[in-house]
């Protein structure tokens, strides 16, 4: 029987009973053995010692180097490709074009609209035109320059609002409008009639680059009827299907092994190098490695969607939200990528973590010839949070309420019905996170010397765990081997977030053994079941549940054996730290290892599988349904300093409270919160991807500025645990939530400091100084 | 990256010959700028490695300090002589990029690279530094402010080699350096400024040098502003006016890092702030 947390807390009162055995049994039920402990990350030592071999460190004998010829124009027809000169160059083994792609030459997570190699239409700068395979990287680069292309340029469209107008150049299909959806809940007209205060604004957010430390890389080998690809990826099982479909082979003829991956943040959910490397290996018979340069990574990979958000929010004079109307137009660029999912998530979260009776949200996703936008940490929610949190502060000011009190009054609670009509019942931690950051509200630094002004702002968010209104299952295998140690097989890619450690702890707790006795094999399609992508903050909740279920099923076999040994029913047993005992009489005990020995002796293999699917329903035409089984919540308070003469903003500190259900590994959760806040700081203040006529003008880290260690703010993470009954040991997720409220908190703090609202990201010194000048003149 | 060769001359004379063969040549020391240029191609055919023929010593003389061409930013910012006699240069060096780059990049390279945004250049100009170089004819000296001819271009025109920099000791007066970058490290200046002032016993300005970066095709002396300051009594109001004047004097452009408008505004702020700090230091030293 799995330890029930809610029940275990009730046992506390019984601790007075002085019976050693009882005491021990109760102690086990009271606290977890492995869950909630900050055990070291299983991959930490090898990485700290520099021993981990990443994709770019991998080499095979006879390996060829691949380079991609990319379009320099954003829109056009590829009329011809002349590879004759380039093919004849020394060291060049082959040059592949669309004619060499044996399969469907189309991939994409929701819509298969992106070509492996362009057949005719070029839709963005960076579109792949040809693949060079050479004995050295240098030879490959030199050959690229010798390929001749003939391109008939077409007028492009680079503004999502212009793209919707009649007569705009068409990027993909008949219309540039790719997705249009709505939420209609209550009656906003009636709602606004009750409003004493209404705030109406337009917000604009910008492209953001993931900037993972490791650029994309794949190494492929085609041997003995099997294509093996080692890839830096968040999505190995998806990659496998796309490789097979585009190479015209069966899915079971492709094996994708996730190479240790240096970050993803959503950018490695899409196909990058995987199919091209596999194609090269298939065509030449040699192993092929394709590795992006940093600039290529920035030009070719998907970005965060820029959005135009128009929103009208109304509240009564006693501070109750009564209505929200919102329109969102997001630019997905040349290809759909994850755009349809992103815009849907923006829509569902647009009203924020609040109870609003009347809501109308209208969202549109638009094609342009800009860089493709796809999944990026937050998946459409940072954009809407930037809007709803500034709306909240503006309304609070009009009403004359403290912004924190205003949020507490309106935040979701048990019984709240969301704009999609979902009844929230449990694990609604928003209130607790607001209280947790408010506790910090001690001394305000009001020391305003010279040109400096200090400010403090709050931002809140909610985030649905898992895919929006779609089944997104995960499976796992657990094998307990003959010495009593356990092996977990999960499809989940650990891209640095620490899932292998999380699953180690979940499996150990469920089996009743120590973490050191569990080893996790992950993200190898040749041996692990599909875990779905490392995205949507879903892996702890969904794959964690799958691992827990698999461990529980294996445990059943073991406890059946232990029950025989202890002369009891399996249901009477508990497992803890390597012992199996009768829950009500812990003196009747057998070691886990002994039970395993007996299992093997008697031919009862402790091998099992498990899976989990979150319970959701589709959204209907009015946007009504249950998009997610559970939500994470967060509140952050940012302290900032503005130099009023230069417009420079320094973030002095962020206190970030996150309701994660349960922290399986608190240090890991804190790491996610800290990293997310700094990424949110970058989104708010620094990272300015300049795109002009489809061209990224800042494709390097000297012009695309990330916060450095001297800029990164001090983050004070606070973990709030509102148990999610359907989560593994109560856990939800934290990966994305951590960056969502940060830009809004910073924007609100800037207003607090200097009385200026910047509604367009990033908040650059130029924009702020211009507004400051306007205000004083 | 295109094909290029690397040569390592044994003497300065050999190096000068290599620079004057007619092919496109680049001198390399720390390589923090040159390697980036090589990656971009730019038709560079040969790289002349001068690390075997120059030195990195920082030597103190009666009236000046000599900085060897191979001295890194880190060497300069940690030199006791520089900190004592030319603190503004140490300060400017500490704002260059990040520790890794400061450990490799040389101050002579920063000069030869002639970026309008180079952080050490306004500091050197405020101190009245002199560049010592060799060309086909002989060893020559030139005031640093006369050395730059355009963005990335100098009087050397790729035909000579800087051997050392002479920085006059700042016996009196005060100097200050400030920079505006988009972040706190690894930031190419959106605007930088170094100011030097010399005050008499009544705090009247005897001498002023104001040098700015990223506001013109080359590092820029705000000479009209300097002139207007002479004879004025150092103080907030005077420096506010100087800032405004300098803001009108500079000629910045809009590029990927910032706008001309913003640069003009913050140039004025930096001029005022550096003048205030320099004057404060100058009067302290007068006491």
GROMACS .gro file of N, CA and C in nm, chain B residues 36 133 174 268 287:
model
   15
  813UNK      N    1   3.791   3.663  -3.353
  813UNK     CA    2   3.654   3.688  -3.399
  813UNK      C    3   3.655   3.733  -3.544
  910UNK      N    4   5.528   5.332  -3.153
  910UNK     CA    5   5.517   5.223  -3.249
  910UNK      C    6   5.634   5.223  -3.346
  951UNK      N    7   4.242   6.518  -1.079
  951UNK     CA    8   4.166   6.396  -1.053
  951UNK      C    9   4.106   6.344  -1.183
 1045UNK      N   10   2.587   6.288  -2.182
 1045UNK     CA   11   2.580   6.405  -2.094
 1045UNK      C   12   2.584   6.364  -1.947
 1064UNK      N   13   4.437   6.903  -0.107
 1064UNK     CA   14   4.444   6.931   0.037
 1064UNK      C   15   4.568   6.873   0.102
   0.00000   0.00000   0.00000
